[in-house]
Coordinates of C-alpha atoms and ligand atoms in Angstrom, one line a residue:
M1 CA 104.7 56.0 -61.7
T2 CA 108.3 55.5 -62.8
S3 CA 111.4 56.8 -61.2
S4 CA 114.8 57.0 -62.5
T5 CA 116.0 54.1 -60.2
T6 CA 113.4 51.6 -61.8
C7 CA 114.5 52.2 -65.4
E8 CA 117.4 50.2 -66.8
I9 CA 119.0 53.2 -67.8
S10 CA 118.7 56.2 -65.2
K11 CA 117.2 59.4 -66.6
T12 CA 120.3 61.1 -66.0
Q13 CA 122.4 58.6 -68.0
Q14 CA 119.8 58.9 -70.7
F15 CA 120.4 62.6 -70.8
K16 CA 124.0 62.3 -70.9
R17 CA 123.7 59.9 -73.9
L18 CA 121.6 62.6 -75.7
L19 CA 124.6 65.2 -75.1
Q20 CA 126.9 62.5 -76.5
S21 CA 124.7 61.4 -79.3
R22 CA 126.0 61.2 -83.0
R23 CA 122.9 62.6 -84.4
L24 CA 120.8 65.8 -83.8
E25 CA 118.5 65.3 -80.8
F26 CA 115.4 67.0 -79.8
L27 CA 113.7 68.0 -76.6
M28 CA 110.1 69.0 -76.5
E29 CA 108.4 71.3 -74.1
A30 CA 106.1 70.3 -71.5
H31 CA 104.6 72.4 -68.6
N32 CA 102.8 69.7 -66.4
A33 CA 102.7 65.9 -66.1
L34 CA 99.9 65.4 -68.9
S35 CA 102.0 67.4 -71.4
A36 CA 105.1 65.6 -70.4
R37 CA 103.3 62.2 -70.9
I38 CA 102.2 63.5 -74.3
V39 CA 105.6 64.5 -75.3
E40 CA 107.1 61.0 -74.3
E41 CA 104.3 59.1 -76.1
A42 CA 105.0 61.2 -79.3
G43 CA 108.4 59.5 -79.2
F44 CA 110.7 62.4 -78.0
R45 CA 113.8 61.1 -76.0
G46 CA 113.7 64.1 -73.6
I47 CA 111.7 66.9 -72.1
W48 CA 112.2 70.7 -71.8
A49 CA 110.4 71.7 -68.7
S50 CA 110.0 75.4 -69.8
G51 CA 110.0 78.2 -67.4
L52 CA 107.8 80.2 -69.8
S53 CA 105.4 77.6 -70.1
I54 CA 105.1 76.3 -66.5
S55 CA 104.8 79.9 -65.4
A56 CA 102.0 80.5 -67.9
A57 CA 100.3 77.3 -66.9
L58 CA 100.2 78.6 -63.3
G59 CA 99.0 81.9 -64.5
V60 CA 101.9 84.0 -63.6
R61 CA 104.7 85.9 -65.6
D62 CA 108.1 84.3 -66.5
N63 CA 109.7 86.6 -64.0
N64 CA 110.3 84.2 -61.1
E65 CA 106.8 85.0 -59.9
A66 CA 106.3 81.2 -59.1
S67 CA 108.7 80.2 -56.4
W68 CA 111.4 77.6 -57.1
T69 CA 109.5 75.0 -54.8
Q70 CA 106.3 75.7 -56.9
V71 CA 108.2 74.8 -60.1
L72 CA 109.8 71.9 -58.3
E73 CA 106.4 70.5 -57.5
V74 CA 105.4 70.9 -61.2
V75 CA 108.4 69.2 -62.4
E76 CA 108.0 66.3 -60.0
F77 CA 104.7 65.4 -61.2
M78 CA 106.3 65.5 -64.8
S79 CA 109.0 63.3 -63.6
D80 CA 106.6 60.7 -62.0
A81 CA 104.4 60.6 -65.0
T82 CA 107.4 59.9 -67.4
R83 CA 110.5 57.6 -68.2
I84 CA 112.4 59.8 -70.4
P85 CA 114.8 62.6 -69.0
I86 CA 113.8 66.2 -68.2
L87 CA 116.0 69.1 -68.6
L88 CA 114.6 71.7 -66.3
D89 CA 114.8 75.5 -67.2
G90 CA 116.1 76.6 -63.9
D91 CA 116.2 80.3 -64.9
T92 CA 119.0 81.8 -62.9
G93 CA 119.0 79.2 -60.3
Y94 CA 116.7 81.1 -58.1
G95 CA 119.3 83.0 -56.1
N96 CA 123.0 82.6 -55.7
F97 CA 125.3 79.6 -55.6
N98 CA 123.9 78.4 -52.3
N99 CA 120.2 78.4 -53.6
M100 CA 121.6 76.6 -56.7
R101 CA 123.0 73.8 -54.7
R102 CA 119.8 73.2 -52.8
L103 CA 118.0 73.1 -56.3
V104 CA 120.3 70.5 -57.5
K105 CA 119.8 68.3 -54.4
K106 CA 116.0 68.5 -54.7
L107 CA 116.1 67.9 -58.5
E108 CA 118.2 64.7 -58.0
Q109 CA 115.8 63.5 -55.4
R110 CA 112.8 64.1 -57.7
G111 CA 114.3 62.4 -60.7
V112 CA 115.0 65.3 -62.8
A113 CA 118.1 64.6 -65.1
A114 CA 119.5 68.0 -65.7
V115 CA 119.1 71.7 -65.2
C116 CA 119.8 74.6 -67.3
I117 CA 120.7 78.1 -65.8
E118 CA 121.2 81.1 -67.6
D119 CA 123.8 84.0 -67.0
K120 CA 121.1 86.6 -66.1
L121 CA 120.3 88.2 -62.7
F122 CA 117.4 87.2 -60.4
P123 CA 114.6 88.0 -60.9
K124 CA 114.8 87.3 -64.6
T125 CA 112.6 88.2 -67.4
N126 CA 111.8 86.2 -70.4
S127 CA 114.5 86.6 -73.0
F128 CA 112.0 87.8 -75.7
I129 CA 110.7 90.6 -73.5
E130 CA 113.3 93.5 -73.9
G131 CA 116.2 91.1 -73.6
E132 CA 118.7 93.5 -74.5
R133 CA 117.9 95.5 -71.6
Q134 CA 118.5 92.7 -69.2
P135 CA 122.0 92.7 -67.4
L136 CA 124.2 89.7 -67.4
A137 CA 125.7 87.9 -64.4
T138 CA 129.4 88.5 -64.0
I139 CA 131.5 85.6 -65.3
D140 CA 132.8 85.0 -61.8
E141 CA 129.4 84.9 -60.2
F142 CA 128.0 82.7 -62.8
T143 CA 131.1 80.2 -63.0
G144 CA 130.9 79.9 -59.1
K145 CA 127.2 78.8 -59.6
I146 CA 128.3 76.2 -62.2
K147 CA 131.1 74.8 -59.9
A148 CA 128.6 74.7 -56.9
V149 CA 126.3 72.6 -59.2
K150 CA 129.0 70.2 -60.0
D151 CA 130.3 70.0 -56.5
A152 CA 126.8 69.5 -55.0
Q153 CA 125.4 66.8 -57.2
T154 CA 125.6 63.3 -56.2
D155 CA 124.9 61.4 -59.2
T156 CA 127.7 61.9 -61.5
D157 CA 125.6 61.8 -64.7
F158 CA 123.4 64.8 -63.5
C159 CA 124.0 67.5 -66.1
L160 CA 124.2 71.1 -66.2
V161 CA 123.4 73.2 -69.3
A162 CA 124.9 76.8 -69.0
R163 CA 122.9 79.1 -71.0
L164 CA 124.4 82.1 -72.6
E165 CA 122.1 85.2 -72.9
G166 CA 124.9 87.4 -74.5
F167 CA 123.4 87.7 -77.9
I168 CA 120.1 88.3 -76.5
A169 CA 121.6 91.2 -74.3
G170 CA 123.5 92.7 -77.4
W171 CA 126.9 91.3 -77.1
G172 CA 129.0 90.0 -79.9
I173 CA 130.7 86.8 -80.5
D174 CA 133.9 87.6 -78.5
E175 CA 132.1 88.1 -75.5
M176 CA 130.0 85.0 -76.0
L177 CA 133.2 82.9 -76.5
R178 CA 134.9 84.3 -73.4
R179 CA 132.0 83.4 -71.5
A180 CA 131.6 80.0 -73.1
E181 CA 135.2 79.1 -72.3
A182 CA 134.8 80.1 -68.6
Y183 CA 131.5 78.2 -68.3
H184 CA 133.0 75.2 -70.0
F185 CA 136.1 75.3 -67.7
A186 CA 133.9 75.7 -64.6
G187 CA 132.3 72.1 -65.5
A188 CA 129.2 73.0 -67.5
D189 CA 128.3 69.7 -69.5
A190 CA 126.8 71.7 -72.3
L191 CA 126.0 75.3 -73.5
L192 CA 122.8 76.7 -74.7
I193 CA 123.4 79.4 -77.1
H194 CA 120.2 81.5 -77.1
S195 CA 119.4 84.1 -79.9
K196 CA 116.3 86.0 -80.7
K197 CA 117.1 86.6 -84.3
V198 CA 114.7 85.2 -87.1
T199 CA 117.5 83.7 -88.8
P200 CA 120.1 81.3 -87.1
D201 CA 123.1 83.5 -88.1
Q202 CA 124.4 84.0 -84.5
V203 CA 124.1 80.4 -83.3
L204 CA 125.7 79.1 -86.5
A205 CA 128.6 81.6 -86.0
F206 CA 129.0 80.6 -82.5
A207 CA 128.9 76.9 -83.3
K208 CA 131.8 77.4 -86.1
A209 CA 133.9 79.2 -83.7
W210 CA 133.4 76.9 -80.7
A211 CA 134.4 73.9 -83.0
N212 CA 132.7 71.4 -80.9
K213 CA 134.7 71.9 -77.6
C214 CA 131.4 70.8 -75.8
P215 CA 127.8 70.0 -76.8
L216 CA 125.7 73.0 -78.0
V217 CA 122.0 73.2 -77.4
I218 CA 119.6 75.8 -79.2
A219 CA 116.1 76.8 -78.9
P220 CA 115.0 78.2 -82.3
T221 CA 111.7 79.8 -81.2
T222 CA 112.3 82.9 -83.4
Y223 CA 114.4 81.1 -86.3
Y224 CA 112.1 78.3 -86.5
S225 CA 111.8 78.1 -90.2
T226 CA 115.5 77.0 -90.6
P227 CA 115.6 73.5 -91.8
V228 CA 116.9 71.2 -88.8
E229 CA 119.6 69.8 -91.3
V230 CA 121.2 73.1 -91.0
F231 CA 121.7 72.7 -87.1
E232 CA 122.8 69.1 -87.9
Q233 CA 125.6 70.3 -90.2
A234 CA 126.6 73.0 -87.8
G235 CA 127.4 70.4 -85.1
I236 CA 124.5 71.2 -82.8
R237 CA 123.7 68.6 -80.4
I238 CA 120.2 69.3 -79.1
V239 CA 117.3 71.4 -80.5
I240 CA 114.7 72.5 -77.9
W241 CA 111.2 73.0 -79.2
A242 CA 110.6 75.5 -76.2
N243 CA 107.0 76.4 -76.0
Q244 CA 104.8 74.9 -78.7
N245 CA 102.9 72.7 -76.4
V246 CA 101.6 75.6 -74.1
R247 CA 100.9 77.6 -77.4
S248 CA 98.8 74.8 -79.1
A249 CA 97.0 74.1 -75.7
I250 CA 96.1 77.8 -75.6
A251 CA 95.0 78.0 -79.1
A252 CA 92.8 74.7 -78.7
M253 CA 91.2 76.0 -75.4
Q254 CA 90.5 79.4 -76.8
E255 CA 88.8 77.8 -80.0
T256 CA 86.8 75.4 -77.8
T257 CA 86.0 77.7 -75.1
R258 CA 84.8 80.6 -77.4
R259 CA 82.7 78.1 -79.5
I260 CA 81.0 76.5 -76.5
F261 CA 80.2 80.2 -75.1
A262 CA 78.9 81.5 -78.5
E263 CA 76.9 78.2 -79.4
R264 CA 75.6 77.6 -75.6
S265 CA 76.3 73.8 -76.6
V266 CA 79.1 71.4 -76.8
Q267 CA 77.5 69.6 -79.7
N268 CA 79.8 71.1 -82.4
V269 CA 83.1 70.6 -80.4
E270 CA 82.5 67.0 -79.0
D271 CA 84.0 65.4 -82.2
R272 CA 86.9 67.8 -82.1
I273 CA 88.1 67.0 -78.7
V274 CA 89.5 63.9 -77.2
P275 CA 86.9 61.6 -75.5
V276 CA 86.9 61.3 -71.6
K277 CA 88.3 57.9 -72.2
E278 CA 91.4 59.4 -73.6
V279 CA 91.9 61.3 -70.4
F280 CA 91.6 58.3 -68.3
R281 CA 94.1 56.5 -70.5
L282 CA 96.7 59.3 -70.1
Q283 CA 96.1 59.1 -66.3
N284 CA 96.8 55.5 -66.4
A285 CA 93.5 54.7 -64.8
E286 CA 93.7 51.1 -66.0
E287 CA 96.5 50.4 -63.6
L288 CA 94.4 51.5 -60.7
L289 CA 91.7 49.1 -61.8
L290 CA 94.2 46.3 -61.7
A291 CA 95.7 47.3 -58.4
E292 CA 92.3 47.5 -56.8
E293 CA 91.7 43.9 -57.7
R294 CA 94.9 42.9 -56.3
Y295 CA 94.9 45.0 -53.2
L296 CA 91.4 46.0 -52.1
P297 CA 89.5 43.6 -49.8
K298 CA 88.2 40.7 -52.2
G299 CA 85.1 41.6 -54.0
R300 CA 84.4 45.1 -53.2
A301 CA 86.5 47.0 -55.7
S302 CA 84.7 45.3 -58.6
M303 CA 81.3 45.1 -56.7
R304 CA 78.5 47.1 -58.3
A305 CA 75.4 48.5 -56.7
I306 CA 71.9 49.1 -58.5
I307 CA 69.7 51.5 -56.7
L308 CA 65.9 51.4 -57.8
A309 CA 64.7 55.0 -57.7
A310 CA 62.1 55.3 -60.3
S311 CA 58.8 55.6 -58.4
R312 CA 57.4 58.8 -57.1
G313 CA 56.1 57.7 -53.7
N314 CA 52.5 58.9 -54.2
E315 CA 51.6 58.4 -50.3
L316 CA 54.1 61.1 -49.6
G317 CA 51.7 63.6 -51.2
D318 CA 53.1 67.2 -51.8
V319 CA 56.6 66.2 -50.6
T320 CA 57.1 64.3 -53.8
A321 CA 55.5 66.8 -56.1
G322 CA 58.4 67.4 -58.5
I323 CA 61.0 65.0 -56.9
P324 CA 60.8 61.3 -56.5
K325 CA 60.9 59.8 -52.7
A326 CA 64.5 58.8 -53.3
M327 CA 65.4 62.6 -53.4
V328 CA 63.4 63.6 -50.4
P329 CA 65.9 65.3 -48.0
I330 CA 66.4 63.4 -44.7
G331 CA 68.0 65.6 -42.2
G332 CA 69.1 67.8 -45.1
T333 CA 70.5 65.1 -47.3
P334 CA 68.5 63.3 -50.2
L335 CA 67.8 59.7 -49.2
L336 CA 69.6 58.7 -52.4
H337 CA 72.7 60.5 -51.6
K338 CA 72.8 58.7 -48.2
L339 CA 72.5 55.4 -49.7
V340 CA 75.1 56.2 -52.3
A341 CA 77.4 57.3 -49.3
Q342 CA 76.8 53.9 -47.5
F343 CA 77.7 51.9 -50.5
R344 CA 80.8 53.9 -51.2
A345 CA 81.7 53.4 -47.4
A346 CA 81.6 49.8 -48.0
G347 CA 84.0 50.0 -51.0
V348 CA 81.4 49.9 -53.9
R349 CA 82.6 51.9 -56.7
A350 CA 80.3 51.5 -59.5
I351 CA 76.8 52.5 -58.8
T352 CA 73.9 52.6 -61.1
V353 CA 70.6 54.5 -60.2
V354 CA 67.4 53.6 -62.2
R355 CA 65.2 56.8 -62.1
G356 CA 61.8 57.5 -63.6
Y357 CA 59.7 60.1 -61.9
A358 CA 61.1 63.6 -62.3
A359 CA 64.3 62.0 -63.7
E360 CA 66.1 65.2 -64.2
T361 CA 66.0 66.0 -60.5
V362 CA 67.6 62.7 -59.6
R363 CA 71.3 63.5 -59.3
A364 CA 74.4 62.2 -57.4
A365 CA 78.0 62.4 -57.9
D366 CA 80.1 59.6 -59.8
V367 CA 76.9 57.6 -60.4
E368 CA 75.6 56.2 -63.6
F369 CA 71.9 56.8 -64.3
I370 CA 69.4 54.4 -66.4
E371 CA 66.0 55.5 -67.2
N372 CA 62.6 53.8 -66.7
E373 CA 60.3 56.1 -68.6
D374 CA 57.3 53.9 -68.1
F375 CA 57.8 54.2 -64.3
E376 CA 54.1 55.1 -63.9
S377 CA 52.6 51.8 -65.2
T378 CA 55.5 49.5 -64.3
G379 CA 56.7 47.6 -61.3
E380 CA 60.0 47.1 -59.7
L381 CA 61.1 44.2 -62.1
V382 CA 60.7 46.5 -65.2
S383 CA 63.1 49.0 -63.5
L384 CA 65.5 46.1 -62.5
H385 CA 65.3 44.9 -66.1
K386 CA 66.6 48.0 -67.5
A387 CA 69.7 47.6 -65.5
L388 CA 70.0 43.9 -66.6
D389 CA 73.5 44.2 -68.0
R390 CA 74.7 45.9 -64.7
I391 CA 73.7 42.8 -62.8
D392 CA 77.1 41.3 -63.4
G393 CA 79.6 39.9 -60.8
D394 CA 79.4 40.8 -57.3
T395 CA 76.3 43.1 -57.2
I396 CA 74.0 44.7 -54.6
I397 CA 70.4 45.6 -55.6
S398 CA 68.8 48.1 -53.3
F399 CA 65.5 49.8 -53.1
G400 CA 65.9 53.7 -53.3
D401 CA 63.7 54.4 -50.3
I402 CA 65.4 52.6 -47.5
L403 CA 67.6 53.6 -44.7
F404 CA 69.7 51.1 -42.7
R405 CA 72.7 51.2 -40.4
Q406 CA 76.0 50.3 -42.1
H407 CA 76.4 47.2 -40.2
I408 CA 73.5 45.6 -42.0
L409 CA 75.3 46.3 -45.4
N410 CA 78.6 45.0 -44.1
N411 CA 77.0 41.9 -42.7
L412 CA 75.3 41.2 -46.1
L413 CA 78.6 41.7 -47.8
A414 CA 80.3 39.3 -45.5
E415 CA 78.0 36.4 -46.5
E416 CA 79.1 34.0 -49.2
H417 CA 76.0 32.5 -50.6
D418 CA 75.2 33.5 -54.2
I419 CA 72.0 35.3 -53.5
V420 CA 71.5 36.9 -50.1
I421 CA 68.6 39.0 -48.9
A422 CA 68.3 41.0 -45.6
V423 CA 65.3 39.9 -43.7
D424 CA 64.0 41.8 -40.5
A425 CA 63.0 39.3 -38.0
M426 CA 61.5 41.9 -35.9
W427 CA 58.8 42.5 -38.6
E428 CA 55.9 42.5 -36.0
R429 CA 57.3 45.6 -34.3
R430 CA 56.9 47.5 -37.6
R431 CA 53.7 49.4 -38.0
K432 CA 51.0 47.7 -39.8
R433 CA 49.9 49.7 -42.9
E434 CA 46.2 50.1 -43.5
G435 CA 45.7 49.7 -47.1
G436 CA 48.2 50.6 -49.8
G437 CA 51.6 49.6 -48.2
Y438 CA 53.0 46.6 -49.7
I439 CA 55.2 44.3 -47.4
D440 CA 57.5 41.6 -48.6
Y441 CA 57.0 39.1 -45.9
I442 CA 59.0 36.0 -46.0
T443 CA 59.1 32.5 -44.7
A444 CA 62.3 30.6 -44.6
T445 CA 63.9 27.0 -43.7
R446 CA 64.2 28.4 -40.0
P447 CA 63.2 31.3 -38.0
Y448 CA 65.5 33.9 -36.6
S449 CA 67.6 32.6 -33.8
L450 CA 69.8 34.2 -31.0
S451 CA 72.0 31.1 -31.3
Y452 CA 75.2 31.5 -33.5
D453 CA 75.6 27.9 -34.6
E454 CA 72.4 27.7 -36.4
E455 CA 72.6 26.6 -40.1
D456 CA 71.9 29.4 -42.6
A457 CA 68.3 30.2 -43.4
F458 CA 67.1 29.8 -46.9
L459 CA 64.0 31.7 -48.4
T460 CA 61.0 29.2 -49.1
E461 CA 58.4 31.8 -50.0
I462 CA 58.0 35.6 -50.1
G463 CA 54.8 37.9 -50.5
P464 CA 52.3 40.3 -49.0
D465 CA 49.7 37.7 -48.2
L466 CA 51.7 35.2 -46.4
S467 CA 49.4 34.0 -43.5
A468 CA 50.7 35.4 -40.0
D469 CA 51.6 31.9 -38.8
K470 CA 54.0 31.3 -41.6
I471 CA 55.8 34.7 -41.6
Q472 CA 59.3 34.8 -40.2
G473 CA 60.5 38.2 -41.4
E474 CA 60.3 41.0 -43.9
W475 CA 62.6 41.6 -46.6
I476 CA 64.1 45.1 -46.3
G477 CA 64.8 45.6 -49.9
L478 CA 68.5 44.7 -50.1
I479 CA 70.0 42.0 -52.1
K480 CA 73.5 40.9 -52.6
T481 CA 74.6 38.3 -55.2
T482 CA 77.9 36.8 -56.2
A483 CA 78.8 36.5 -60.1
R484 CA 76.8 33.1 -60.1
G485 CA 73.8 34.8 -58.2
S486 CA 73.8 37.6 -60.7
A487 CA 73.7 35.2 -63.6
A488 CA 70.7 33.4 -62.0
I489 CA 68.9 36.5 -61.3
C490 CA 69.4 37.7 -65.1
D491 CA 68.4 34.3 -66.2
A492 CA 65.2 34.4 -64.0
L493 CA 64.5 38.1 -65.1
D494 CA 64.7 37.0 -68.6
V495 CA 62.3 34.3 -68.1
V496 CA 59.7 36.4 -66.2
S497 CA 60.1 39.3 -68.7
R498 CA 58.1 37.2 -71.1
R499 CA 55.2 36.9 -68.9
P500 CA 52.3 38.9 -70.4
D501 CA 51.9 40.5 -66.8
F502 CA 55.6 41.4 -66.5
R503 CA 54.8 45.2 -66.3
R504 CA 53.3 44.7 -63.0
L505 CA 55.6 42.1 -61.4
R506 CA 57.5 42.7 -58.3
F507 CA 60.4 41.3 -56.5
D508 CA 58.4 38.5 -54.7
D509 CA 57.4 37.1 -58.2
L510 CA 61.1 36.9 -59.1
F511 CA 62.2 35.4 -55.7
N512 CA 59.4 32.9 -55.7
Y513 CA 60.3 31.8 -59.2
L514 CA 64.0 31.4 -58.4
V515 CA 63.0 29.4 -55.3
R516 CA 60.5 27.1 -57.1
R517 CA 63.5 26.6 -59.7
G518 CA 65.6 25.2 -56.9
Q519 CA 67.8 28.5 -56.5
R520 CA 69.0 28.8 -52.9
V521 CA 68.4 32.4 -51.6
Q522 CA 69.8 33.0 -48.2
A523 CA 67.6 35.1 -45.7
L524 CA 70.0 36.9 -43.5
Y525 CA 68.2 37.8 -40.4
I526 CA 68.6 41.4 -38.9
T527 CA 66.8 42.8 -36.1
G528 CA 65.3 46.3 -36.8
Q529 CA 67.9 49.2 -37.2
W530 CA 66.3 50.1 -40.8
L531 CA 63.3 51.7 -42.3
D532 CA 61.5 52.4 -45.5
V533 CA 59.9 55.8 -46.5
D534 CA 56.7 54.9 -47.8
D535 CA 54.3 57.7 -46.4
L536 CA 54.4 60.8 -44.1
E537 CA 54.6 58.9 -41.0
D538 CA 57.8 57.0 -42.1
L539 CA 59.1 60.2 -43.3
A540 CA 59.0 61.8 -39.9
R541 CA 60.5 58.5 -38.4
A542 CA 63.3 58.9 -41.0
Q543 CA 64.2 62.2 -40.0
A544 CA 64.8 61.1 -36.5
F545 CA 66.7 57.8 -37.8
Ligands
LIG601 C1 111.7 78.9 -71.8 O1 111.0 78.1 -72.3 O2 111.2 79.4 -70.7 C2 112.7 79.6 -72.2 C3 113.2 79.5 -73.6 O3 113.7 80.1 -71.5 S1 112.6 80.9 -74.2 O4 111.3 81.2 -73.6 O5 112.6 80.8 -75.7 O6 113.7 82.0 -74.0
LIG602 MG1 112.8 80.2 -69.6

């Protein structure tokens, strides 16, 4: 999201300033982009990309089991997610001086401000696991690596922290000072003096003897109870809290997971964990919404779809025993999933499904559900009314039992009138139903025409009982509205919902009311290429669609 180049002060300069700071500075451990962002938000001015924590989060040991490029990928995500500098725990540099040079090149490219390498041998083991048995690199080899880093870096502010493992390996202060001098002379920008004692004695003794020849860094994992003022007085420059985030994550996840397992419910943990909204915030979902408005084809990103899928479809008999017709598989895929995919393909993000009959079986990914519990005794408008506050801005309203070619949807979306309905001019070709079937015949200001320079057609009447000489098409069950159209529909719904017979009303009642009120409803003619699934014959045709 931000790179070192877009900040006023580059990340490498920021890190250098921490090393030059007059006060004690702190780095906080992070092991992925999420924890890195949390560290930044808390106010820390730098991040420790811990080898222990990154490997733990990857499910491997802190023994160079994760390859250096895998670590690089993690740290790149961390860098992308934050503006503060990252000091990567580079272990022993993943090889010799040559591997180290390549690492530095890649870290610079990925906006990592600094790297820390320790004077052990590849593959390393975490210092707290039999640290005293781990051999140290020779001074010559390690200083060669330091020089190689300094020669390889292209940004003069990129920093190298040389970490001394001598205390951990059982050496005394003389050897530590001998090595420190050599590393400092070779070009290290700072020294990390590591100790696994529970008191700070070793690092304090070193700091005293070192007398500020270059900045000192410590990681008080074992001597954590020492007040930080002690480090401040000793002239330490940076304290690294090296692994507390991964450990707190482990504690929280263990507690939550065990509880959910034991209680077979999330009820008692819900209030103890962050809401999903917080996850979205940390991912900066807001920025994407704004970008979509700016960059996606107008209207689509914010366009919603409402699919009415509450009815069982009694005419389908046993096929809908237990599932509503919207969930009947067509060629192996539930009708509803086909519809959702078509809306997604047209760029529609927010989709709401009104379900009723066998609601628990009505599922689709990333879709919001609203229930019409009275589905048995109510008509289409009651279902639509349940989704009233979703009829907002650019909206598509669709029956849940129709199949249509994608171009029909695309053409509908391309129209600009406030309310547009798709109307099949080939209505006569469709099989006439005997009893039962309800057909929304329409008449409009003009019939379908092959000519392209005709005026748009507008609905004048809709209903199942239009006389044959008036019928100019059949509404297929698709509506598109603009923000104004949505407001008009909501308003009309509000009025008709107060009628005593509202529970039985259908879309033709709504449209006729709108038309009578002077609202223009465009009838967009199509010629076939769609079907609805009302009975078993329809279903057979749908399978072949
Ligand atoms: C790490 O965080 O990976 C470290 C510091 O190297 S420690 O584990 O404390 O040695
Ligand atoms: Mg480490």
